[in-house]
C-alpha positions as a LaTeX table, in Angstrom:
\begin{tabular}{lrrr}
\hline
Residue & $x$ (\AA) & $y$ (\AA) & $z$ (\AA) \\
\hline
Met1 & $-64.07$ & $-110.89$ & $-34.35$ \\
Asp2 & $-63.31$ & $-107.40$ & $-35.21$ \\
Leu3 & $-63.94$ & $-103.87$ & $-33.77$ \\
Arg4 & $-66.78$ & $-103.30$ & $-36.30$ \\
Gln5 & $-68.59$ & $-106.91$ & $-34.96$ \\
Leu6 & $-68.24$ & $-105.70$ & $-31.53$ \\
Lys7 & $-69.63$ & $-102.24$ & $-32.50$ \\
Tyr8 & $-72.61$ & $-104.02$ & $-34.46$ \\
Phe9 & $-73.12$ & $-106.46$ & $-31.18$ \\
Leu10 & $-72.90$ & $-103.64$ & $-28.35$ \\
Thr11 & $-75.29$ & $-101.39$ & $-30.06$ \\
Ile12 & $-78.03$ & $-104.60$ & $-30.44$ \\
Ala13 & $-77.49$ & $-105.08$ & $-26.56$ \\
Glu14 & $-78.20$ & $-101.15$ & $-25.67$ \\
Glu15 & $-81.26$ & $-101.12$ & $-28.47$ \\
Gly16 & $-82.90$ & $-104.41$ & $-27.20$ \\
Gln17 & $-84.10$ & $-104.87$ & $-30.84$ \\
Ile18 & $-82.00$ & $-105.94$ & $-34.25$ \\
Thr19 & $-84.44$ & $-103.83$ & $-36.14$ \\
Ser20 & $-83.65$ & $-100.06$ & $-33.57$ \\
Ala21 & $-79.95$ & $-101.51$ & $-33.85$ \\
Ala22 & $-80.05$ & $-101.61$ & $-37.57$ \\
Arg23 & $-82.08$ & $-98.15$ & $-37.88$ \\
Lys24 & $-79.45$ & $-96.42$ & $-35.33$ \\
Leu25 & $-76.45$ & $-98.00$ & $-37.91$ \\
Gln26 & $-78.10$ & $-97.21$ & $-40.39$ \\
Met27 & $-77.86$ & $-100.99$ & $-41.87$ \\
Ala28 & $-80.28$ & $-103.58$ & $-43.36$ \\
Gln29 & $-81.50$ & $-106.04$ & $-40.53$ \\
Pro30 & $-80.60$ & $-109.03$ & $-42.77$ \\
Pro31 & $-77.29$ & $-107.89$ & $-42.66$ \\
Leu32 & $-77.30$ & $-107.26$ & $-39.43$ \\
Ser33 & $-78.71$ & $-110.34$ & $-38.02$ \\
Gln34 & $-76.32$ & $-112.29$ & $-40.20$ \\
Gln35 & $-73.38$ & $-110.18$ & $-38.40$ \\
Leu36 & $-74.26$ & $-111.89$ & $-34.63$ \\
Lys37 & $-74.87$ & $-115.17$ & $-35.86$ \\
Gln38 & $-71.65$ & $-115.09$ & $-37.71$ \\
Leu39 & $-70.31$ & $-113.67$ & $-33.60$ \\
Glu40 & $-71.81$ & $-116.32$ & $-31.92$ \\
Glu41 & $-70.42$ & $-119.08$ & $-34.48$ \\
Glu42 & $-67.05$ & $-117.81$ & $-33.99$ \\
Leu43 & $-66.83$ & $-117.65$ & $-29.93$ \\
Gly44 & $-69.06$ & $-120.73$ & $-29.96$ \\
Val45 & $-71.69$ & $-119.51$ & $-27.69$ \\
Gln46 & $-74.90$ & $-117.82$ & $-27.89$ \\
Leu47 & $-75.18$ & $-114.72$ & $-26.54$ \\
Val48 & $-78.62$ & $-113.10$ & $-27.41$ \\
Gln49 & $-82.03$ & $-114.75$ & $-26.69$ \\
Arg50 & $-84.32$ & $-114.00$ & $-29.21$ \\
Gly51 & $-87.93$ & $-112.41$ & $-28.76$ \\
Pro52 & $-90.75$ & $-111.97$ & $-31.28$ \\
Arg53 & $-90.75$ & $-107.83$ & $-30.36$ \\
Ser54 & $-86.46$ & $-107.72$ & $-28.22$ \\
Ile55 & $-83.51$ & $-109.78$ & $-27.50$ \\
Arg56 & $-82.33$ & $-110.92$ & $-23.85$ \\
Leu57 & $-78.74$ & $-111.16$ & $-23.61$ \\
Thr58 & $-77.18$ & $-114.37$ & $-22.14$ \\
Asp59 & $-74.88$ & $-114.54$ & $-19.54$ \\
Ala60 & $-71.94$ & $-114.74$ & $-22.15$ \\
Gly61 & $-73.58$ & $-111.93$ & $-23.98$ \\
Val62 & $-73.86$ & $-109.65$ & $-20.83$ \\
Met63 & $-70.16$ & $-110.72$ & $-19.95$ \\
Leu64 & $-69.39$ & $-109.60$ & $-23.96$ \\
Arg65 & $-71.58$ & $-106.27$ & $-24.02$ \\
Asp66 & $-69.47$ & $-104.90$ & $-21.06$ \\
Arg67 & $-66.02$ & $-106.50$ & $-22.81$ \\
Ala68 & $-67.26$ & $-104.29$ & $-26.00$ \\
Arg69 & $-67.45$ & $-101.25$ & $-24.36$ \\
Gln70 & $-64.42$ & $-101.42$ & $-22.49$ \\
Ile71 & $-62.44$ & $-102.38$ & $-25.98$ \\
Leu72 & $-64.33$ & $-100.00$ & $-27.82$ \\
Glu73 & $-63.41$ & $-97.09$ & $-25.49$ \\
Leu74 & $-60.11$ & $-97.60$ & $-25.64$ \\
Ala75 & $-59.58$ & $-98.11$ & $-29.53$ \\
Asp76 & $-61.25$ & $-95.20$ & $-29.60$ \\
Arg77 & $-59.24$ & $-92.95$ & $-26.63$ \\
Thr78 & $-56.54$ & $-94.79$ & $-28.58$ \\
Ala79 & $-57.45$ & $-93.25$ & $-31.79$ \\
Arg80 & $-58.15$ & $-89.86$ & $-30.26$ \\
Glu81 & $-54.79$ & $-89.69$ & $-28.36$ \\
Leu82 & $-52.91$ & $-90.42$ & $-31.71$ \\
Gly83 & $-54.10$ & $-87.79$ & $-33.41$ \\
Glu84 & $-53.68$ & $-84.93$ & $-30.83$ \\
His85 & $-50.15$ & $-87.08$ & $-30.53$ \\
Val86 & $-49.48$ & $-86.06$ & $-34.21$ \\
Lys87 & $-51.11$ & $-82.53$ & $-34.33$ \\
Gly88 & $-49.57$ & $-81.50$ & $-30.74$ \\
Met89 & $-46.29$ & $-82.00$ & $-32.92$ \\
Thr90 & $-46.37$ & $-78.14$ & $-33.63$ \\
Gly91 & $-44.03$ & $-74.96$ & $-32.49$ \\
Thr92 & $-40.65$ & $-74.51$ & $-33.66$ \\
Leu93 & $-37.22$ & $-77.20$ & $-32.95$ \\
Ser94 & $-34.19$ & $-75.07$ & $-32.89$ \\
Ile95 & $-31.22$ & $-76.47$ & $-34.53$ \\
Gly96 & $-27.55$ & $-75.74$ & $-35.24$ \\
Thr97 & $-25.75$ & $-77.28$ & $-37.75$ \\
Val98 & $-22.43$ & $-76.61$ & $-39.29$ \\
Ser99 & $-22.36$ & $-75.94$ & $-43.01$ \\
Ser100 & $-21.13$ & $-79.26$ & $-44.48$ \\
Ser101 & $-24.08$ & $-80.64$ & $-42.96$ \\
Gly102 & $-26.36$ & $-78.56$ & $-45.60$ \\
Ser103 & $-26.57$ & $-81.25$ & $-47.54$ \\
Ala104 & $-28.94$ & $-83.77$ & $-49.78$ \\
Leu105 & $-28.66$ & $-85.93$ & $-46.95$ \\
Phe106 & $-29.24$ & $-83.39$ & $-43.99$ \\
Gln107 & $-32.45$ & $-82.35$ & $-46.24$ \\
Asp108 & $-33.57$ & $-85.56$ & $-46.68$ \\
Arg109 & $-34.15$ & $-86.05$ & $-43.03$ \\
Leu110 & $-35.14$ & $-82.60$ & $-42.66$ \\
Ser111 & $-38.32$ & $-83.23$ & $-45.44$ \\
Glu112 & $-39.19$ & $-86.91$ & $-44.37$ \\
Phe113 & $-39.39$ & $-84.91$ & $-40.65$ \\
His114 & $-41.32$ & $-82.08$ & $-42.08$ \\
Arg115 & $-43.97$ & $-84.69$ & $-43.78$ \\
Ala116 & $-44.47$ & $-86.57$ & $-41.27$ \\
Tyr117 & $-44.44$ & $-83.45$ & $-38.40$ \\
Glu118 & $-46.02$ & $-80.30$ & $-40.88$ \\
Gly119 & $-46.97$ & $-78.11$ & $-37.77$ \\
Val120 & $-43.47$ & $-77.77$ & $-37.12$ \\
Lys121 & $-41.14$ & $-74.90$ & $-37.73$ \\
Phe122 & $-37.02$ & $-74.87$ & $-37.96$ \\
Asp123 & $-34.92$ & $-72.23$ & $-36.38$ \\
Ile124 & $-31.67$ & $-72.48$ & $-37.97$ \\
His125 & $-28.67$ & $-71.93$ & $-36.65$ \\
Glu126 & $-25.09$ & $-72.02$ & $-38.18$ \\
Gly127 & $-21.69$ & $-72.11$ & $-37.33$ \\
Asn128 & $-18.15$ & $-74.54$ & $-36.55$ \\
Thr129 & $-18.34$ & $-77.64$ & $-34.56$ \\
Phe130 & $-17.34$ & $-75.65$ & $-31.94$ \\
Lys131 & $-19.89$ & $-72.66$ & $-32.02$ \\
Ile132 & $-23.03$ & $-75.93$ & $-32.54$ \\
Leu133 & $-21.68$ & $-77.58$ & $-28.94$ \\
Asp134 & $-21.20$ & $-73.64$ & $-27.52$ \\
Leu135 & $-25.01$ & $-73.17$ & $-28.52$ \\
Leu136 & $-26.27$ & $-76.85$ & $-27.72$ \\
Asn137 & $-24.28$ & $-76.40$ & $-23.77$ \\
Arg138 & $-25.60$ & $-73.19$ & $-23.17$ \\
Gly139 & $-29.52$ & $-74.75$ & $-24.45$ \\
Ile140 & $-29.98$ & $-72.49$ & $-27.32$ \\
Val141 & $-30.26$ & $-75.17$ & $-29.99$ \\
Glu142 & $-31.95$ & $-78.45$ & $-28.92$ \\
Ile143 & $-29.93$ & $-80.78$ & $-31.58$ \\
Gly144 & $-26.79$ & $-80.16$ & $-32.86$ \\
Ile145 & $-26.09$ & $-81.41$ & $-37.02$ \\
Ile146 & $-22.17$ & $-81.55$ & $-37.12$ \\
Arg147 & $-19.44$ & $-84.17$ & $-38.37$ \\
Thr148 & $-17.28$ & $-86.27$ & $-36.96$ \\
Pro149 & $-14.61$ & $-86.06$ & $-35.50$ \\
Phe150 & $-15.46$ & $-84.40$ & $-32.42$ \\
His151 & $-15.46$ & $-85.48$ & $-28.70$ \\
Ala152 & $-19.01$ & $-87.18$ & $-27.77$ \\
Ser153 & $-18.62$ & $-87.99$ & $-24.02$ \\
Ser154 & $-21.19$ & $-85.47$ & $-22.66$ \\
Leu155 & $-23.72$ & $-86.00$ & $-26.10$ \\
Glu156 & $-26.11$ & $-88.41$ & $-27.00$ \\
Cys157 & $-25.84$ & $-89.40$ & $-30.87$ \\
Arg158 & $-27.29$ & $-90.69$ & $-33.69$ \\
Tyr159 & $-25.54$ & $-91.30$ & $-36.93$ \\
Ala160 & $-25.83$ & $-91.32$ & $-40.92$ \\
Glu161 & $-23.67$ & $-93.05$ & $-42.56$ \\
Ser162 & $-20.30$ & $-92.68$ & $-43.75$ \\
Glu163 & $-18.96$ & $-90.89$ & $-46.57$ \\
Pro164 & $-15.66$ & $-90.70$ & $-48.06$ \\
Met165 & $-14.11$ & $-87.17$ & $-49.10$ \\
Ile166 & $-12.96$ & $-85.59$ & $-52.14$ \\
Ala167 & $-10.51$ & $-83.52$ & $-53.52$ \\
Val168 & $-11.94$ & $-80.63$ & $-55.36$ \\
Met169 & $-10.12$ & $-78.75$ & $-58.16$ \\
Thr170 & $-10.92$ & $-76.85$ & $-61.51$ \\
Arg171 & $-9.77$ & $-78.64$ & $-64.60$ \\
Glu172 & $-6.51$ & $-76.87$ & $-64.88$ \\
Leu173 & $-5.61$ & $-78.40$ & $-61.91$ \\
Ala174 & $-7.52$ & $-81.83$ & $-62.39$ \\
Phe175 & $-5.81$ & $-85.56$ & $-62.26$ \\
Ala176 & $-6.89$ & $-87.74$ & $-65.09$ \\
Glu177 & $-10.34$ & $-86.99$ & $-65.73$ \\
Ser178 & $-11.47$ & $-90.64$ & $-67.05$ \\
Arg179 & $-10.48$ & $-91.88$ & $-63.15$ \\
Ser180 & $-12.91$ & $-90.85$ & $-60.61$ \\
Ser181 & $-11.35$ & $-91.30$ & $-57.58$ \\
Ile182 & $-7.86$ & $-91.06$ & $-56.41$ \\
Glu183 & $-5.12$ & $-92.24$ & $-54.00$ \\
Phe184 & $-4.07$ & $-90.01$ & $-50.78$ \\
Gly185 & 0.10 & $-89.70$ & $-51.70$ \\
Glu186 & $-1.50$ & $-87.85$ & $-55.24$ \\
Leu187 & $-2.10$ & $-85.00$ & $-53.00$ \\
Lys188 & 1.60 & $-84.75$ & $-51.85$ \\
Asp189 & 3.15 & $-80.94$ & $-53.50$ \\
Arg190 & 0.04 & $-80.33$ & $-54.24$ \\
Pro191 & $-1.60$ & $-76.98$ & $-52.79$ \\
Leu192 & $-4.20$ & $-77.49$ & $-50.75$ \\
Ile193 & $-7.92$ & $-75.51$ & $-48.92$ \\
Ile194 & $-9.29$ & $-76.91$ & $-46.18$ \\
Tyr195 & $-12.32$ & $-76.35$ & $-43.91$ \\
Arg196 & $-10.06$ & $-75.47$ & $-40.77$ \\
Arg197 & $-12.36$ & $-78.80$ & $-38.60$ \\
Phe198 & $-10.13$ & $-81.46$ & $-40.97$ \\
Glu199 & $-6.70$ & $-80.04$ & $-39.83$ \\
Gln200 & $-5.86$ & $-82.18$ & $-38.18$ \\
Leu201 & $-7.83$ & $-85.79$ & $-39.32$ \\
Ile202 & $-6.12$ & $-84.53$ & $-43.04$ \\
Thr203 & $-2.26$ & $-83.86$ & $-42.12$ \\
Asp204 & $-2.29$ & $-87.11$ & $-39.59$ \\
Ala205 & $-3.28$ & $-89.21$ & $-42.88$ \\
Cys206 & $-0.65$ & $-87.17$ & $-45.13$ \\
Leu207 & 2.21 & $-88.43$ & $-42.25$ \\
Glu208 & 1.02 & $-91.43$ & $-42.56$ \\
Asn209 & 0.91 & $-91.86$ & $-46.18$ \\
Gly210 & 4.95 & $-89.69$ & $-45.86$ \\
Phe211 & 4.54 & $-86.61$ & $-46.77$ \\
Glu212 & 3.77 & $-83.14$ & $-44.87$ \\
Pro213 & 0.68 & $-80.78$ & $-46.63$ \\
Asp214 & 0.93 & $-78.32$ & $-48.37$ \\
Ile215 & $-2.00$ & $-76.16$ & $-46.63$ \\
Phe216 & $-2.65$ & $-72.83$ & $-49.21$ \\
Cys217 & $-5.81$ & $-72.20$ & $-47.32$ \\
Met218 & $-6.89$ & $-72.78$ & $-44.07$ \\
Asn219 & $-10.75$ & $-71.53$ & $-43.28$ \\
Asp220 & $-13.92$ & $-72.22$ & $-41.18$ \\
Asp221 & $-16.80$ & $-73.51$ & $-44.03$ \\
Ala222 & $-16.83$ & $-75.45$ & $-46.26$ \\
Arg223 & $-18.68$ & $-72.98$ & $-48.48$ \\
Thr224 & $-15.33$ & $-71.17$ & $-48.57$ \\
Thr225 & $-13.32$ & $-74.14$ & $-49.04$ \\
Leu226 & $-15.40$ & $-74.82$ & $-52.44$ \\
Thr227 & $-15.15$ & $-71.01$ & $-53.69$ \\
Trp228 & $-11.33$ & $-70.82$ & $-53.08$ \\
Ala229 & $-10.70$ & $-74.56$ & $-55.43$ \\
Gly230 & $-13.12$ & $-73.00$ & $-57.85$ \\
Ser231 & $-11.34$ & $-70.09$ & $-58.59$ \\
Gly232 & $-8.39$ & $-72.56$ & $-59.55$ \\
Leu233 & $-6.26$ & $-71.36$ & $-56.48$ \\
Gly234 & $-5.58$ & $-75.03$ & $-54.80$ \\
Ile235 & $-7.40$ & $-78.15$ & $-54.66$ \\
Gly236 & $-10.31$ & $-78.22$ & $-51.75$ \\
Ile237 & $-10.77$ & $-81.43$ & $-49.74$ \\
Val238 & $-13.96$ & $-81.63$ & $-48.70$ \\
Pro239 & $-16.64$ & $-84.22$ & $-47.47$ \\
Arg240 & $-18.51$ & $-85.82$ & $-50.54$ \\
Ser241 & $-22.03$ & $-84.95$ & $-49.60$ \\
Ala242 & $-20.87$ & $-80.66$ & $-49.27$ \\
Phe243 & $-19.76$ & $-80.47$ & $-52.89$ \\
Gly244 & $-23.69$ & $-78.74$ & $-54.10$ \\
Leu245 & $-23.38$ & $-76.36$ & $-51.25$ \\
Val246 & $-21.63$ & $-74.22$ & $-54.18$ \\
Ser247 & $-22.99$ & $-73.65$ & $-57.66$ \\
Arg248 & $-19.51$ & $-73.80$ & $-59.54$ \\
Asp249 & $-19.50$ & $-75.33$ & $-63.40$ \\
Asn250 & $-15.59$ & $-75.47$ & $-64.08$ \\
Leu251 & $-15.31$ & $-77.82$ & $-60.15$ \\
Leu252 & $-15.04$ & $-81.39$ & $-60.57$ \\
Tyr253 & $-14.22$ & $-83.93$ & $-57.46$ \\
Lys254 & $-12.75$ & $-87.36$ & $-57.37$ \\
Val255 & $-12.78$ & $-89.58$ & $-54.10$ \\
Ile256 & $-9.83$ & $-89.56$ & $-51.91$ \\
Asn257 & $-9.27$ & $-93.78$ & $-51.54$ \\
Ser258 & $-8.60$ & $-93.52$ & $-47.81$ \\
Asp259 & $-10.37$ & $-95.47$ & $-45.09$ \\
Ser260 & $-8.92$ & $-92.93$ & $-42.69$ \\
Leu261 & $-10.35$ & $-90.12$ & $-44.38$ \\
Arg262 & $-14.23$ & $-90.76$ & $-43.53$ \\
Thr263 & $-16.37$ & $-88.56$ & $-41.99$ \\
Arg264 & $-20.38$ & $-88.73$ & $-40.98$ \\
Ile265 & $-23.17$ & $-86.15$ & $-40.13$ \\
Ala266 & $-24.68$ & $-86.72$ & $-36.66$ \\
Ala267 & $-28.01$ & $-85.24$ & $-34.63$ \\
Val268 & $-26.25$ & $-84.88$ & $-31.24$ \\
Arg269 & $-27.61$ & $-83.10$ & $-28.11$ \\
Met270 & $-27.07$ & $-83.32$ & $-24.30$ \\
Lys271 & $-26.26$ & $-86.03$ & $-22.55$ \\
Gly272 & $-28.92$ & $-86.33$ & $-18.88$ \\
Arg273 & $-31.02$ & $-82.94$ & $-20.22$ \\
Phe274 & $-34.48$ & $-82.09$ & $-20.63$ \\
Ser275 & $-35.62$ & $-82.22$ & $-24.44$ \\
Ser276 & $-39.27$ & $-81.16$ & $-25.91$ \\
Ala277 & $-41.29$ & $-83.65$ & $-28.05$ \\
Leu278 & $-40.10$ & $-82.20$ & $-30.97$ \\
Ala279 & $-36.53$ & $-82.65$ & $-30.39$ \\
Asp280 & $-37.20$ & $-86.30$ & $-29.43$ \\
His281 & $-38.57$ & $-87.35$ & $-32.62$ \\
Phe282 & $-36.43$ & $-85.33$ & $-34.49$ \\
Phe283 & $-33.39$ & $-87.28$ & $-32.84$ \\
Glu284 & $-34.49$ & $-91.00$ & $-32.81$ \\
Arg285 & $-36.10$ & $-90.29$ & $-36.57$ \\
Phe286 & $-31.83$ & $-89.24$ & $-37.97$ \\
Gly287 & $-30.12$ & $-92.56$ & $-37.40$ \\
Glu288 & $-29.03$ & $-95.20$ & $-39.92$ \\
\hline
\end{tabular}
């Protein structure tokens, strides 16, 4: 028994004639009669008593007529509500992002969300992690896109997959080009260009490997790290997915083999705070 059969039966019950029901359904009478017969056989009950000019519902037919009305009304209402729900996903979603999230990884999630909710527009605020968390706290943005590590005690978090950090450099400063990765200890005595957000993470990793970092430049933006590295002034350290933020033909990178030097993009929002349906849907779709 499916919705189509229930619709056929309810039309017959309401019209009181198979001929009239077939006309209303814009179908031939024999197929409609066959559908009624199949429904009775499937349910194992007689639903109508057939007369020369009309039909009369049996007790089972009356019961199914009432149920069919409820089922079809519920199905119709559900379809309308789902359609209205999707159409209702309009408006502007405010998101705060750090520069290193402007990668293919984040763009893929934005594109996926846009395909699902084409009426949604975006208001993007950029800054470092501290600024994004401040914007969240003040309610200026509903969702923050930041990178680990960060203090998560007051936040709900949805994480993307983990990725390694990379050493970015010009060919003049490069390690052997045939290698796609380097060991962390090979960064010893190399001038490093780092994003301030990762200062503690990188310093700790250096100390674990028995040396202090030679930090040539500290800055507040992954794009600045890449730009300075592209000028041949030192070796930049950024997340792998941030490499494409600046177009530099003379740059190449090596993955740094270090379990402690990995990072993840995360979508975050404040715990216990009301959020819009847009923010709820984006947040739920972000994680792994």
